[in-house]
Tab-separated table of C-alpha atoms in Angstrom:
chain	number	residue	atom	x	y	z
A	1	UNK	CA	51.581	43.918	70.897
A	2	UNK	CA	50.000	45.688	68.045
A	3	UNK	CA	51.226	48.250	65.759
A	4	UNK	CA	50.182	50.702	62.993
A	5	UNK	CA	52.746	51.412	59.805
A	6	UNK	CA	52.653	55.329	59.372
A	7	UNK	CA	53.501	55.925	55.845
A	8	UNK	CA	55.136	59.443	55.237
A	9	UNK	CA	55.274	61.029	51.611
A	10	UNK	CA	57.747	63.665	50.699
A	11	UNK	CA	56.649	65.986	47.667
A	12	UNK	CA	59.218	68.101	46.005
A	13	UNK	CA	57.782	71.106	44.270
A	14	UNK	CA	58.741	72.238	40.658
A	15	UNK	CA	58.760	75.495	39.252
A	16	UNK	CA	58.592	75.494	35.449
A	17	UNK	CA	55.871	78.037	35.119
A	18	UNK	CA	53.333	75.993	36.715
A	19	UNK	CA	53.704	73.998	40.399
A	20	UNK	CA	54.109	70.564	39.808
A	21	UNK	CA	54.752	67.727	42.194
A	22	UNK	CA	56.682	64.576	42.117
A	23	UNK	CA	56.847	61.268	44.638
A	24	UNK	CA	60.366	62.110	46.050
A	25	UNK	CA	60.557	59.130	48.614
A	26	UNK	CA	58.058	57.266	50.953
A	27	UNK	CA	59.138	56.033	54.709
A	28	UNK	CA	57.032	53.531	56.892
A	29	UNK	CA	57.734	53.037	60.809
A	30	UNK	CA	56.155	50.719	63.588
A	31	UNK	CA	54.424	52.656	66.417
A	32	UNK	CA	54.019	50.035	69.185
A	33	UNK	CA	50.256	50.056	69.880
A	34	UNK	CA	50.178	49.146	74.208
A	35	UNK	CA	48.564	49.790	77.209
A	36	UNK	CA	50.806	52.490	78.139
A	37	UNK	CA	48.662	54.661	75.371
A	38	UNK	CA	46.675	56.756	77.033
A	39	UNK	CA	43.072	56.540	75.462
A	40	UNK	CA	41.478	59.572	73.750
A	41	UNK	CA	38.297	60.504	74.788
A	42	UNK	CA	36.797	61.955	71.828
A	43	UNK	CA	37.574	58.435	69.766
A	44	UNK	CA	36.269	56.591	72.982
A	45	UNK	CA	33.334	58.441	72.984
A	46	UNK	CA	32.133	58.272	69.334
A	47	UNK	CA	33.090	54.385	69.558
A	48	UNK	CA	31.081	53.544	72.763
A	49	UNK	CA	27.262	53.516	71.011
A	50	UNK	CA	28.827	50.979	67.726
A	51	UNK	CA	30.614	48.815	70.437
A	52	UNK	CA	27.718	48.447	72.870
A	53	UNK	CA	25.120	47.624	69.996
A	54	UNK	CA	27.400	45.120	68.681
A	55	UNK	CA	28.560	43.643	71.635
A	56	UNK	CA	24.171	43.536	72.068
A	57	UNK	CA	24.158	41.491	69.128
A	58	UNK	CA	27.165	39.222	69.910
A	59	UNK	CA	26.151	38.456	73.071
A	60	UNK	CA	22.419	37.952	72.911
A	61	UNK	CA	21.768	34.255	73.641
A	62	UNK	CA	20.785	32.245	71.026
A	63	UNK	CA	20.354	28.348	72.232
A	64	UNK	CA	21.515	26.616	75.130
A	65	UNK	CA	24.539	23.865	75.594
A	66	UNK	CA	23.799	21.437	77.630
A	67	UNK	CA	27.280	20.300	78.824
A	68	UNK	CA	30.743	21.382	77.228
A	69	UNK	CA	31.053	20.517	73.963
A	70	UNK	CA	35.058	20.216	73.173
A	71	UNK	CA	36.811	18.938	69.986
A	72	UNK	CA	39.297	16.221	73.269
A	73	UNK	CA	36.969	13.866	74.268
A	74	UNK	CA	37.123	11.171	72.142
A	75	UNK	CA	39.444	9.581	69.948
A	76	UNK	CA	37.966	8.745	66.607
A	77	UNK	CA	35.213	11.881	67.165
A	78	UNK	CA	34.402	14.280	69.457
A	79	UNK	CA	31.404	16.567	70.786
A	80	UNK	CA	32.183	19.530	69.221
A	81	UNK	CA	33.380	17.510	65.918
A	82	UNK	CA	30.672	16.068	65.297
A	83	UNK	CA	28.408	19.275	65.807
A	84	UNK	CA	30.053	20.942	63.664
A	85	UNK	CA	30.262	18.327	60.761
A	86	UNK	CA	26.650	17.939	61.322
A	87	UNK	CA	25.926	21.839	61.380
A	88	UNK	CA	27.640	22.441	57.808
A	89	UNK	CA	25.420	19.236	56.241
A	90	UNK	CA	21.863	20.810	57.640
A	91	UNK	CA	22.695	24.153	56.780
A	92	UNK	CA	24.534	23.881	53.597
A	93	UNK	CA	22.276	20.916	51.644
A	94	UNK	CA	19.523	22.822	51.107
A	95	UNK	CA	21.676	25.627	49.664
A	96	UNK	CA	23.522	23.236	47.380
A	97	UNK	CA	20.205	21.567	46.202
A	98	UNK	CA	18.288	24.286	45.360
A	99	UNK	CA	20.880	25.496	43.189
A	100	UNK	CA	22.275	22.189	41.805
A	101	UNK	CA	19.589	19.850	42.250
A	102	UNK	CA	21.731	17.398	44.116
A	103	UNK	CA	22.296	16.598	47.318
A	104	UNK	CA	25.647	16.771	49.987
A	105	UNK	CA	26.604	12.837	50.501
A	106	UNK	CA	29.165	13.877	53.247
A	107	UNK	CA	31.080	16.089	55.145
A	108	UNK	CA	35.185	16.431	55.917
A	109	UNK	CA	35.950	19.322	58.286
A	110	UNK	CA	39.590	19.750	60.189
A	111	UNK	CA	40.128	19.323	63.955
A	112	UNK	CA	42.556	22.035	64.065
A	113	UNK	CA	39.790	24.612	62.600
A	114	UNK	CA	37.949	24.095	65.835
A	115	UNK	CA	38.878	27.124	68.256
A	116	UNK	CA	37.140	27.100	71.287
A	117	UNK	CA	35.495	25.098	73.812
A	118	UNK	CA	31.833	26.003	73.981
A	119	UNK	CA	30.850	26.190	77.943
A	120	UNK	CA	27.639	24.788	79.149
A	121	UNK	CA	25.280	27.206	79.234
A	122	UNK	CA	23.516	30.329	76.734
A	123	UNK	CA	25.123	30.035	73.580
A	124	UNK	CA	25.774	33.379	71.145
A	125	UNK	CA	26.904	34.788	67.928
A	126	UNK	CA	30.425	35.744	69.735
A	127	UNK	CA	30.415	31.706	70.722
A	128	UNK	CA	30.251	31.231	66.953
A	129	UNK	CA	33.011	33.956	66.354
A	130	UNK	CA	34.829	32.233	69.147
A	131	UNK	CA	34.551	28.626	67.423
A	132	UNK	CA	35.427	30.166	63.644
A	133	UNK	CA	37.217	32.984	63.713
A	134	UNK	CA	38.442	32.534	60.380
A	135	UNK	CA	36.311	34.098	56.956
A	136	UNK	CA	36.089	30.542	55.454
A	137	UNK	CA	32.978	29.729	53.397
A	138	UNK	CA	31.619	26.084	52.357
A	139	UNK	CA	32.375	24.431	49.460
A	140	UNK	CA	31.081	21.761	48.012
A	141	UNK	CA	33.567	19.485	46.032
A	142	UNK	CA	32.702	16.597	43.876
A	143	UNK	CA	35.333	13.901	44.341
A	144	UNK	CA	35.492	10.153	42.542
A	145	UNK	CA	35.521	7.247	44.319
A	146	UNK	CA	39.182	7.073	44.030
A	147	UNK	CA	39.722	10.290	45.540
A	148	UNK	CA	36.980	9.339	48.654
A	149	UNK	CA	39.502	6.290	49.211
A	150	UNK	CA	42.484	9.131	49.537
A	151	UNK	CA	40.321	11.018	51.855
A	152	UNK	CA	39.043	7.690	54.186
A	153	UNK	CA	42.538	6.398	54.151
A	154	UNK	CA	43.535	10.034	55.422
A	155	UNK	CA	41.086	10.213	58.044
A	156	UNK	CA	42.117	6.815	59.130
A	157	UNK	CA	45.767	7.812	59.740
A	158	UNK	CA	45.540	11.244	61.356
A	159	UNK	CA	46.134	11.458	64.576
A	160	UNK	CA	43.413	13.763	65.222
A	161	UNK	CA	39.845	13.324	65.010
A	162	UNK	CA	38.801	15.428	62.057
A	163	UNK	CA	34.815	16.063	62.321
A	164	UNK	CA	32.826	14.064	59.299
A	165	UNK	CA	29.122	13.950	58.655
A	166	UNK	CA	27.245	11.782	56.487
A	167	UNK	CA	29.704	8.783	56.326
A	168	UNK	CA	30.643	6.142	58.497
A	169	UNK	CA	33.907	4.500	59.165
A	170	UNK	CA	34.634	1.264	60.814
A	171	UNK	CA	37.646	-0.143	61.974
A	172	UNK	CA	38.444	-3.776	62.974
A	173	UNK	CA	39.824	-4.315	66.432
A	174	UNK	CA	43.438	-4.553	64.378
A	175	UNK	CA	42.905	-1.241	63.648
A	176	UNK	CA	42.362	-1.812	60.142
A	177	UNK	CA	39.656	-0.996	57.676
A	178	UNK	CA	36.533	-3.112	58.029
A	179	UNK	CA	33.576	-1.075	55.980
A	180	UNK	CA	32.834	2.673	54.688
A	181	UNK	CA	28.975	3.646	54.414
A	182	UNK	CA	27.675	6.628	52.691
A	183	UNK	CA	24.546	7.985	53.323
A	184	UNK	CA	23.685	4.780	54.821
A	185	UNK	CA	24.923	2.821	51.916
A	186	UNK	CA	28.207	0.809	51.479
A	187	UNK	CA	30.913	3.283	49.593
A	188	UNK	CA	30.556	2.412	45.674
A	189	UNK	CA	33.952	3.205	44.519
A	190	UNK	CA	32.860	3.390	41.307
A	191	UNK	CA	31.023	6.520	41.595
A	192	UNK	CA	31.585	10.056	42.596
A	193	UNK	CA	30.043	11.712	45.793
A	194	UNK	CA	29.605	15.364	47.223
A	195	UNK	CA	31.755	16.503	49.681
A	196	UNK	CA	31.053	19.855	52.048
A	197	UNK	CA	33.922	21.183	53.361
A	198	UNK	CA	35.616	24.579	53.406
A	199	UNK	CA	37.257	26.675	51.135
A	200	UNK	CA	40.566	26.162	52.325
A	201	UNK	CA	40.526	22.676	52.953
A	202	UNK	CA	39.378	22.694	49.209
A	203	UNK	CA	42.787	24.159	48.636
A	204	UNK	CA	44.673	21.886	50.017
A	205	UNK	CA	44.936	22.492	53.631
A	206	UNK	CA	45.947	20.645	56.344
A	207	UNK	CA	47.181	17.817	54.100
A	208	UNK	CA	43.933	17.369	52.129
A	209	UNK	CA	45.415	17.155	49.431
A	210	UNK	CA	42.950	14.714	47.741
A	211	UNK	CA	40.208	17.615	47.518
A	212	UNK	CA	42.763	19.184	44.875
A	213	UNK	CA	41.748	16.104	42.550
A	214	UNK	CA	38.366	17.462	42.882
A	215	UNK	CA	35.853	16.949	39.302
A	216	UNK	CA	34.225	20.330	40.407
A	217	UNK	CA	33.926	22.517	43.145
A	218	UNK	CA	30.604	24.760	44.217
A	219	UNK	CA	30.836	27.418	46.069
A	220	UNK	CA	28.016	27.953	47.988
A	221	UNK	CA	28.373	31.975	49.382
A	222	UNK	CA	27.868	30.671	53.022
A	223	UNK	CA	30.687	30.975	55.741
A	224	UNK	CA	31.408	28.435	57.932
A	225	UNK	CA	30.088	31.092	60.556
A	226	UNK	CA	27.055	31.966	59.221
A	227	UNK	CA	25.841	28.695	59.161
A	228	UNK	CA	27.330	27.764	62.515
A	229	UNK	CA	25.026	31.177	63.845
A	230	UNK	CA	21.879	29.742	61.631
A	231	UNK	CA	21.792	26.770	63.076
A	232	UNK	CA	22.068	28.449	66.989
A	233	UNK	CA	19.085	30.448	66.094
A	234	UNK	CA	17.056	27.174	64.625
A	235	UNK	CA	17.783	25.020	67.676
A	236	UNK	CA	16.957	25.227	71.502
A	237	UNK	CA	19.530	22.746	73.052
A	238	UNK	CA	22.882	21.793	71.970
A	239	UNK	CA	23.633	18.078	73.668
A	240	UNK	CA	25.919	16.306	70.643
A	241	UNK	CA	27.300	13.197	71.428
A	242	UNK	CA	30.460	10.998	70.673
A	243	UNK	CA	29.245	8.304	68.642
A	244	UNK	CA	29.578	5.350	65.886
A	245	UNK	CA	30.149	7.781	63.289
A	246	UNK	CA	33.894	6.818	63.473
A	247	UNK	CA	34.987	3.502	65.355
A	248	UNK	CA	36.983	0.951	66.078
A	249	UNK	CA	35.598	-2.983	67.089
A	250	UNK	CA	36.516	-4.211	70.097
């Protein structure tokens, strides 16, 4: 159920040669917004050409998944995970290099900011609303090598798999941490590296709390959505995989 707050504003009127008013008292009230509301024509009517043009645009199909890509089918990453993770590092690096001449070494995105399943078949811009409903923009947060052991440790003990990009992390069959590559390269603790993420994980969310020990944070002007919508228009066929990103040795 929805509702509106009506705010009504008493004025009491002075006579002292002139008319004057004064703020006497305000009062707010719920009106239950339901079904039982019968619809007014007039507002339906100047509404319908605005809500058929943009549910054109939402709806137009923009690439194709190949199978459904979910954030539940594996245990260390997933499908939609990994697209995603992989998504914010194509579209954001060139962003963040142009302006910074530097590159993204990885990305650390949450499982629980993943909100729908995309369905095989056309893909849209309301299958991007659908994924990130949320206003959240990337960030780019430089972290030391101290803080990137924070952040691998974390990602080792969550119980969900939170959707990386750029780094790799392997387990030994005990469960316990056998190697960390960056970019392809063994994690230098000694060093800092360039995390994307988003603007509220750089806050703190979800637990991160290691991105709060960032050096310096970039922000980038680029939602989470925009570049989710970029990337559907750049590509024909969406097929991501569960892979070796994030593992454990048999």
């Amino acid at each position: 159920m929805k509702h509106f707050v009506v705010f009504i504003t008493i004025l009491v009127f002075l006579s002292c040669g002139e008319e004057k008013s004064a703020l006497s008292e305000v009062e707010g009230k719920q009106l239950p917004i339901t079904s039982a509301l019968a619809p007014v024509n007039t507002i339906d009517d100047f509404v319908a050409p605005y809500r058929e043009r943009i549910d054109q645009v939402l709806d137009s199909s923009l690439a194709y998944a190949a199978k459904n890509i979910t954030k539940d089918d594996g245990k260390y990453n997933t499908t939609a995970g990994n697209l995603m993770a992989d998504i914010i590092l194509e579209m954001a690096n060139p962003v963040f290099k142009a302006r910074t001449k530097k590159d993204i070494d990885f990305v650390v995105l949450n499982h629980g900011g993943i909100r729908s399943v995309i369905s095989k078949g056309p893909v849209s811009a309301r299958t991007a609303y659908e994924i990130m409903p949320f206003e959240n923009t990337i960030a780019i947060v430089e972290l030391t090598g101290k803080s990137v052991r924070e952040l691998v440790s974390f990602l080792i003990e969550a119980r969900r798999p939170q959707p990386i990009a750029g780094i790799q992390i392997v387990l030994d069959k005990n469960g316990e941490l056998q190697s960390v590559n960056i970019g392809g390269k063994p994690f230098n603790e000694t060093r800092s590296y360039f995390i994307a993420t988003s603007n509220y994980l750089v806050n703190g969310g979800d637990d991160m709390g290691f991105f709060t020990h960032g050096l310096h944070v970039t922000e980038i002007d680029y939602k989470v959505r925009n570049a989710i919508i970029d990337y559907f228009k750049k590509v024909d066929t969406l097929s991501p995989v569960v892979d070796n990103r994030f593992m454990q040795l048999n």
